[in-house]
Amino acid sequence: SKLVINIKYKQIKMIIDNKSIGSITNEETEKFELNNDGGHLFAVLSELYSKPVESTIREISTNCMDAHIMNNCVDTPFIIKLPNPEKNLLTLCFRDFGPGLTHEQVRKIYKVYGVSTKTNDNNATGCLGLGSKSPFSITSTFYVKSYFNGKCSQYTCSMSNAGIPDISKTPIVF
């Protein structure tokens, strides 16, 4: 069974104004860093949402809509398949019809928190580089398929027992 959700597009301006405010000092200045020894940072990011299921659906749906905007097909609905335990369907799946991502784009976007293809795109909703990783708030493993130039590539994103995520290209099983 398929659930097709048609979402009306409403443009929201998302480019963040990064006006620099600094200080002048004769003292040594150092930039802040993020330490992820032991996966603590990823654990915090995985618990970012107070309603993880709803938030993941919102985040991925928003990415689907942004992909449709990029591909100029906003009137084409993207597809969401919801879990149905009665039919032994235990996965939540999204399918958009956007331009797809190259292998390098998938690796760059999914393996680095804070990386987004939409940072400088005022027609897109997302831009913080967190939404694509939102499935980690509800599962330790999820799959990404990218349809680019007529080819499909599949990736497995998984969280280790130490709380550190990784991504690997995986063969497609039909």
Coordinates of N, CA and C in Angstrom, one line a residue:
S1 N 0.8 -1.2 0.0 CA 0.0 0.0 0.0 C 0.9 1.2 0.0
K2 N 0.4 2.3 -0.7 CA 1.2 3.5 -0.8 C 0.4 4.6 -0.2
L3 N 1.0 5.5 0.4 CA 0.4 6.7 0.9 C 1.1 7.8 0.1
V4 N 0.3 8.6 -0.6 CA 0.9 9.7 -1.4 C 0.4 11.0 -0.7
I5 N 1.4 11.8 -0.3 CA 1.1 13.0 0.4 C 1.4 14.2 -0.5
N6 N 0.4 15.0 -0.8 CA 0.6 16.2 -1.6 C 0.8 17.4 -0.7
I7 N 1.9 18.0 -0.7 CA 2.2 19.1 0.2 C 2.3 20.4 -0.7
K8 N 1.5 21.4 -0.3 CA 1.6 22.6 -1.0 C 2.9 23.3 -0.6
Y9 N 3.6 23.9 -1.6 CA 4.9 24.5 -1.3 C 4.6 26.0 -0.9
K10 N 5.2 26.3 0.2 CA 5.2 27.7 0.6 C 6.7 28.1 0.8
Q11 N 7.1 29.1 0.1 CA 8.5 29.5 0.1 C 8.8 30.2 1.4
I12 N 9.9 29.8 2.1 CA 10.4 30.4 3.3 C 11.8 30.7 3.1
K13 N 12.2 31.9 3.3 CA 13.6 32.3 3.1 C 14.4 31.7 4.3
M14 N 15.5 31.0 3.9 CA 16.3 30.3 5.0 C 17.8 30.7 5.0
I15 N 18.2 31.5 4.1 CA 19.7 31.8 4.2 C 20.0 32.5 5.5
I16 N 20.9 32.0 6.2 CA 21.2 32.5 7.5 C 22.2 33.7 7.3
D17 N 21.9 34.8 7.9 CA 22.8 36.0 7.8 C 23.9 35.8 8.9
N18 N 25.1 35.5 8.4 CA 26.2 35.3 9.3 C 27.1 36.5 9.5
K19 N 26.4 37.6 9.9 CA 27.2 38.8 10.2 C 28.2 38.5 11.3
S20 N 29.4 39.0 11.0 CA 30.5 38.7 12.0 C 30.5 39.7 13.1
I21 N 30.5 39.2 14.2 CA 30.7 40.1 15.4 C 32.0 39.6 16.1
G22 N 32.9 40.4 16.2 CA 34.2 39.9 16.8 C 34.7 40.8 17.9
S23 N 35.8 40.5 18.3 CA 36.5 41.3 19.3 C 37.9 41.6 18.9
I24 N 38.4 42.7 19.4 CA 39.8 43.1 19.2 C 40.5 42.9 20.5
T25 N 41.5 42.2 20.5 CA 42.3 41.9 21.7 C 43.7 41.7 21.4
N26 N 44.6 42.0 22.4 CA 46.0 41.7 22.3 C 46.3 40.2 22.7
E27 N 45.3 39.6 23.3 CA 45.4 38.3 23.8 C 45.3 37.2 22.7
E28 N 45.8 36.0 22.9 CA 45.6 35.0 22.0 C 44.2 34.6 21.9
T29 N 43.7 34.4 20.7 CA 42.3 34.0 20.4 C 42.3 32.6 19.8
E30 N 41.4 31.7 20.2 CA 41.3 30.4 19.6 C 39.9 30.1 19.3
K31 N 39.7 29.4 18.2 CA 38.3 29.0 17.8 C 37.8 27.8 18.7
F32 N 36.5 27.8 18.9 CA 35.9 26.6 19.6 C 36.1 25.4 18.7
E33 N 36.1 24.3 19.3 CA 36.1 23.0 18.6 C 35.0 22.1 19.1
L34 N 34.8 21.0 18.3 CA 33.9 20.0 18.7 C 34.6 18.7 18.9
N35 N 34.5 18.1 20.1 CA 35.1 16.8 20.4 C 34.1 15.7 20.3
N36 N 34.3 14.8 19.5 CA 33.4 13.7 19.4 C 34.0 12.3 19.9
D37 N 35.0 12.4 20.7 CA 35.6 11.2 21.3 C 34.5 10.4 22.0
G38 N 34.3 9.2 21.7 CA 33.3 8.4 22.3 C 31.9 8.6 21.8
G39 N 31.7 9.4 20.7 CA 30.4 9.6 20.1 C 29.5 10.4 20.9
H40 N 29.9 11.2 21.8 CA 29.0 12.0 22.7 C 28.2 13.0 21.8
L41 N 28.9 13.7 20.9 CA 28.2 14.7 20.1 C 27.1 14.1 19.3
F42 N 27.4 12.9 18.7 CA 26.3 12.3 17.9 C 25.2 11.8 18.7
A43 N 25.5 11.4 19.9 CA 24.4 11.0 20.8 C 23.5 12.2 21.1
V44 N 24.1 13.3 21.4 CA 23.3 14.5 21.6 C 22.5 14.9 20.4
L45 N 23.1 14.9 19.2 CA 22.4 15.2 18.0 C 21.3 14.2 17.6
S46 N 21.5 13.0 18.0 CA 20.4 12.0 17.7 C 19.2 12.1 18.7
E47 N 19.4 12.9 19.8 CA 18.3 13.1 20.7 C 17.8 14.6 20.6
L48 N 18.0 15.2 19.4 CA 17.7 16.6 19.2 C 16.2 16.8 19.2
Y49 N 15.4 15.9 18.8 CA 14.0 16.1 18.6 C 13.1 15.6 19.8
S50 N 12.2 16.4 20.3 CA 11.3 15.9 21.4 C 10.3 14.9 20.8
K51 N 10.0 15.0 19.6 CA 9.1 14.0 18.9 C 9.8 13.4 17.7
P52 N 10.7 12.4 18.0 CA 11.6 11.9 16.9 C 10.9 11.4 15.7
V53 N 9.8 10.6 15.8 CA 9.2 10.0 14.6 C 8.6 11.2 13.8
E54 N 7.8 12.0 14.4 CA 7.2 13.1 13.7 C 8.3 14.1 13.1
S55 N 9.3 14.3 13.8 CA 10.4 15.2 13.3 C 11.1 14.6 12.2
T56 N 11.4 13.3 12.2 CA 12.1 12.6 11.1 C 11.2 12.7 9.8
I57 N 9.9 12.4 10.0 CA 9.0 12.5 8.8 C 9.0 13.9 8.3
R58 N 8.9 14.9 9.1 CA 9.0 16.3 8.7 C 10.3 16.7 8.0
E59 N 11.4 16.3 8.6 CA 12.7 16.6 8.0 C 12.9 16.0 6.6
I60 N 12.6 14.7 6.5 CA 12.8 14.0 5.2 C 11.8 14.5 4.2
S61 N 10.6 14.7 4.6 CA 9.5 15.3 3.7 C 10.0 16.6 3.2
T62 N 10.5 17.5 4.1 CA 11.0 18.8 3.6 C 12.2 18.6 2.6
N63 N 13.1 17.7 2.9 CA 14.1 17.4 1.9 C 13.6 16.9 0.6
C64 N 12.5 16.1 0.6 CA 11.9 15.7 -0.6 C 11.3 16.9 -1.4
M65 N 10.6 17.8 -0.7 CA 10.1 18.9 -1.3 C 11.2 19.8 -1.9
D66 N 12.2 20.0 -1.2 CA 13.3 20.8 -1.7 C 13.9 20.2 -2.9
A67 N 14.0 18.8 -3.0 CA 14.5 18.2 -4.2 C 13.6 18.4 -5.4
H68 N 12.3 18.4 -5.1 CA 11.3 18.7 -6.2 C 11.5 20.1 -6.7
I69 N 11.7 21.1 -5.8 CA 11.9 22.5 -6.2 C 13.2 22.5 -7.1
M70 N 14.2 21.8 -6.7 CA 15.5 21.8 -7.5 C 15.3 21.2 -8.8
N71 N 14.4 20.3 -9.0 CA 14.1 19.6 -10.2 C 12.9 20.2 -11.0
N72 N 12.4 21.3 -10.4 CA 11.2 22.0 -11.1 C 10.0 21.0 -11.3
C73 N 9.7 20.2 -10.3 CA 8.6 19.3 -10.4 C 7.7 19.4 -9.1
V74 N 7.5 20.6 -8.6 CA 6.7 20.8 -7.4 C 5.3 20.2 -7.4
D75 N 4.8 20.0 -8.6 CA 3.4 19.5 -8.7 C 3.4 18.0 -8.7
T76 N 4.5 17.4 -8.7 CA 4.6 15.9 -8.6 C 4.7 15.5 -7.2
P77 N 3.8 14.7 -6.7 CA 3.9 14.3 -5.3 C 5.1 13.3 -5.0
F78 N 5.7 13.5 -3.9 CA 6.7 12.5 -3.5 C 6.0 11.4 -2.7
I79 N 6.6 10.3 -2.5 CA 5.9 9.1 -2.0 C 6.5 8.8 -0.6
I80 N 5.6 8.6 0.4 CA 5.9 8.1 1.7 C 5.2 6.8 1.9
K81 N 6.0 5.7 2.2 CA 5.4 4.4 2.6 C 5.6 4.3 4.1
L82 N 4.4 4.2 4.8 CA 4.5 4.0 6.3 C 4.6 2.6 6.7
P83 N 5.1 2.3 7.8 CA 5.2 1.0 8.3 C 3.8 0.4 8.5
N84 N 3.6 -0.9 8.3 CA 2.3 -1.6 8.5 C 2.7 -3.0 9.0
P85 N 2.7 -3.1 10.4 CA 3.1 -4.4 11.0 C 2.1 -5.5 10.6
E86 N 0.9 -5.2 10.3 CA -0.1 -6.2 10.0 C 0.3 -6.9 8.6
K87 N 1.0 -6.2 7.8 CA 1.5 -6.7 6.5 C 3.0 -7.0 6.5
N88 N 3.6 -7.0 7.7 CA 5.0 -7.3 7.9 C 5.9 -6.3 7.2
L89 N 5.4 -5.0 7.0 CA 6.2 -3.9 6.4 C 6.6 -3.1 7.6
L90 N 7.9 -3.1 7.9 CA 8.4 -2.5 9.1 C 9.2 -1.3 8.8
T91 N 9.3 -0.8 7.6 CA 10.1 0.3 7.2 C 9.3 1.5 6.9
L92 N 9.9 2.7 7.1 CA 9.4 4.0 6.7 C 10.2 4.4 5.5
C93 N 9.6 4.6 4.4 CA 10.3 4.9 3.1 C 9.8 6.2 2.5
F94 N 10.8 7.0 1.9 CA 10.5 8.2 1.2 C 11.1 8.1 -0.2
R95 N 10.3 8.6 -1.2 CA 10.9 8.6 -2.5 C 10.5 9.9 -3.2
D96 N 11.6 10.7 -3.5 CA 11.3 12.0 -4.2 C 11.8 11.8 -5.7
F97 N 11.5 12.8 -6.5 CA 11.8 12.8 -7.9 C 12.7 14.0 -8.2
G98 N 13.6 14.3 -7.3 CA 14.5 15.4 -7.5 C 15.7 15.0 -8.4
P99 N 16.7 15.8 -8.4 CA 17.8 15.6 -9.3 C 18.8 14.5 -8.9
G100 N 18.7 14.0 -7.6 CA 19.6 13.0 -7.1 C 20.9 13.6 -6.7
L101 N 21.7 12.7 -6.1 CA 23.0 13.2 -5.6 C 24.1 12.3 -6.2
T102 N 25.2 12.8 -6.5 CA 26.4 12.0 -6.9 C 26.9 11.3 -5.7
H103 N 27.8 10.3 -6.0 CA 28.4 9.5 -4.9 C 29.1 10.5 -4.0
E104 N 29.9 11.4 -4.5 CA 30.6 12.4 -3.6 C 29.7 13.2 -2.8
Q105 N 28.6 13.7 -3.4 CA 27.6 14.5 -2.7 C 27.0 13.7 -1.5
V106 N 26.6 12.4 -1.8 CA 26.0 11.6 -0.7 C 27.0 11.5 0.4
R107 N 28.3 11.1 0.1 CA 29.3 10.9 1.2 C 29.5 12.2 1.9
K108 N 29.6 13.4 1.2 CA 29.8 14.6 1.9 C 28.6 15.0 2.8
I109 N 27.4 14.9 2.3 CA 26.2 15.3 3.0 C 26.0 14.5 4.2
Y110 N 26.0 13.2 4.0 CA 25.6 12.2 5.1 C 26.7 12.0 6.2
K111 N 28.0 12.2 5.8 CA 29.0 11.9 6.8 C 29.4 13.1 7.6
V112 N 29.0 14.3 7.3 CA 29.4 15.5 8.0 C 28.1 16.2 8.5
Y113 N 28.0 16.3 9.8 CA 26.9 17.1 10.4 C 27.2 18.6 10.1
G114 N 26.2 19.3 9.7 CA 26.3 20.7 9.4 C 26.6 21.0 7.9
V115 N 26.7 19.9 7.1 CA 26.9 20.1 5.6 C 25.6 20.0 4.9
S116 N 25.3 21.0 4.1 CA 24.0 21.0 3.4 C 24.3 21.5 1.9
T117 N 23.5 21.0 1.0 CA 23.5 21.5 -0.4 C 22.7 22.8 -0.5
K118 N 22.0 23.1 0.6 CA 21.1 24.2 0.5 C 21.5 25.5 1.3
T119 N 22.7 25.5 1.7 CA 23.2 26.6 2.6 C 23.0 28.0 1.9
N120 N 23.3 28.0 0.6 CA 23.2 29.3 -0.2 C 22.0 29.4 -1.1
D121 N 21.0 28.6 -0.8 CA 19.8 28.5 -1.7 C 18.6 29.0 -1.0
N122 N 18.1 30.2 -1.4 CA 17.0 30.8 -0.7 C 15.6 30.2 -1.1
N123 N 15.7 29.3 -2.1 CA 14.4 28.6 -2.5 C 14.2 27.3 -1.7
A124 N 15.2 26.9 -1.0 CA 15.1 25.7 -0.2 C 14.8 26.0 1.3
T125 N 14.2 25.0 1.9 CA 13.8 25.2 3.3 C 14.9 24.8 4.2
G126 N 15.6 23.7 4.0 CA 16.7 23.3 4.9 C 18.0 24.0 4.6
C127 N 18.9 24.0 5.6 CA 20.2 24.6 5.3 C 21.2 24.4 6.4
L128 N 20.8 23.6 7.5 CA 21.6 23.4 8.6 C 22.4 22.1 8.6
G129 N 22.1 21.2 7.6 CA 22.8 20.0 7.5 C 22.5 19.0 8.6
L130 N 21.3 19.0 9.2 CA 20.9 18.1 10.2 C 19.8 17.2 9.8
G131 N 18.9 17.6 8.9 CA 17.7 16.9 8.6 C 18.0 15.5 7.9
S132 N 19.0 15.4 7.1 CA 19.3 14.1 6.4 C 19.7 13.1 7.4
K133 N 20.2 13.5 8.6 CA 20.7 12.6 9.6 C 19.6 12.3 10.7
S134 N 18.4 12.9 10.5 CA 17.3 12.8 11.5 C 16.9 11.3 11.7
P135 N 17.0 10.4 10.7 CA 16.6 9.0 11.0 C 17.4 8.4 12.2
F136 N 18.6 8.9 12.5 CA 19.3 8.4 13.7 C 18.5 8.6 15.0
S137 N 17.6 9.5 15.0 CA 16.8 9.8 16.2 C 15.8 8.7 16.4
I138 N 15.5 7.8 15.4 CA 14.6 6.7 15.6 C 15.1 5.3 15.3
T139 N 16.3 5.3 14.7 CA 16.9 4.0 14.4 C 18.5 4.1 14.4
S140 N 19.1 3.0 14.5 CA 20.6 3.0 14.4 C 21.1 2.7 13.0
T141 N 20.2 2.3 12.1 CA 20.6 2.0 10.7 C 19.5 2.5 9.8
F142 N 19.9 3.2 8.7 CA 18.9 3.6 7.7 C 19.6 3.6 6.3
Y143 N 18.9 3.5 5.3 CA 19.4 3.4 3.9 C 19.1 4.6 3.1
V144 N 20.0 4.9 2.2 CA 19.8 6.0 1.3 C 20.0 5.5 -0.1
K145 N 19.0 5.8 -1.0 CA 19.2 5.5 -2.4 C 19.2 6.8 -3.2
S146 N 20.1 6.9 -4.1 CA 20.2 8.1 -4.9 C 20.1 7.7 -6.4
Y147 N 19.2 8.3 -7.1 CA 19.0 8.1 -8.5 C 19.6 9.3 -9.2
F148 N 20.7 9.1 -9.8 CA 21.5 10.2 -10.5 C 21.9 9.8 -11.9
N149 N 21.5 10.5 -12.9 CA 21.9 10.2 -14.3 C 21.5 8.8 -14.7
G150 N 20.3 8.4 -14.3 CA 19.8 7.1 -14.7 C 20.4 5.9 -13.9
K151 N 21.3 6.1 -12.9 CA 21.9 5.1 -12.1 C 21.4 5.2 -10.7
C152 N 21.2 4.1 -10.0 CA 20.8 4.0 -8.6 C 22.0 3.6 -7.8
S153 N 22.3 4.3 -6.7 CA 23.3 3.9 -5.8 C 22.6 3.8 -4.4
Q154 N 23.1 2.8 -3.6 CA 22.5 2.7 -2.3 C 23.6 2.7 -1.2
Y155 N 23.2 3.3 -0.1 CA 24.2 3.5 1.0 C 23.5 3.0 2.3
T156 N 24.3 2.5 3.2 CA 23.9 2.2 4.6 C 24.5 3.2 5.5
C157 N 23.7 3.8 6.3 CA 24.1 4.7 7.4 C 23.8 4.0 8.7
S158 N 24.8 3.8 9.5 CA 24.6 3.1 10.7 C 25.4 3.7 11.9
M159 N 24.8 3.5 13.1 CA 25.5 4.0 14.3 C 26.1 2.9 15.0
S160 N 27.4 3.0 15.3 CA 28.1 1.9 16.0 C 27.7 1.9 17.5
N161 N 28.1 0.8 18.1 CA 27.8 0.7 19.6 C 28.4 1.8 20.4
A162 N 29.5 2.4 19.8 CA 30.2 3.5 20.5 C 29.5 4.8 20.2
G163 N 28.4 4.8 19.4 CA 27.7 6.0 19.1 C 28.2 6.9 18.0
I164 N 29.1 6.3 17.1 CA 29.7 7.0 16.0 C 29.1 6.5 14.7
P165 N 28.5 7.4 13.9 CA 27.9 6.9 12.7 C 28.9 6.7 11.6
D166 N 28.5 5.9 10.6 CA 29.3 5.7 9.4 C 28.4 5.5 8.2
I167 N 28.9 5.6 7.0 CA 28.2 5.4 5.8 C 29.0 4.6 4.9
S168 N 28.4 3.6 4.2 CA 29.1 2.8 3.3 C 28.2 2.5 2.1
K169 N 28.8 2.5 0.9 CA 28.0 2.2 -0.3 C 27.7 0.7 -0.2
T170 N 26.5 0.3 -0.6 CA 26.1 -1.1 -0.5 C 25.5 -1.5 -1.8
P171 N 25.6 -2.8 -2.1 CA 25.1 -3.3 -3.4 C 23.5 -3.3 -3.3
I172 N 22.9 -3.1 -4.4 CA 21.5 -3.0 -4.5 C 20.9 -4.4 -4.8
V173 N 20.0 -4.8 -3.9 CA 19.4 -6.1 -4.1 C 18.0 -5.9 -4.7
F174 N 17.7 -6.6 -5.8 CA 16.4 -6.4 -6.4 C 15.5 -7.6 -6.1

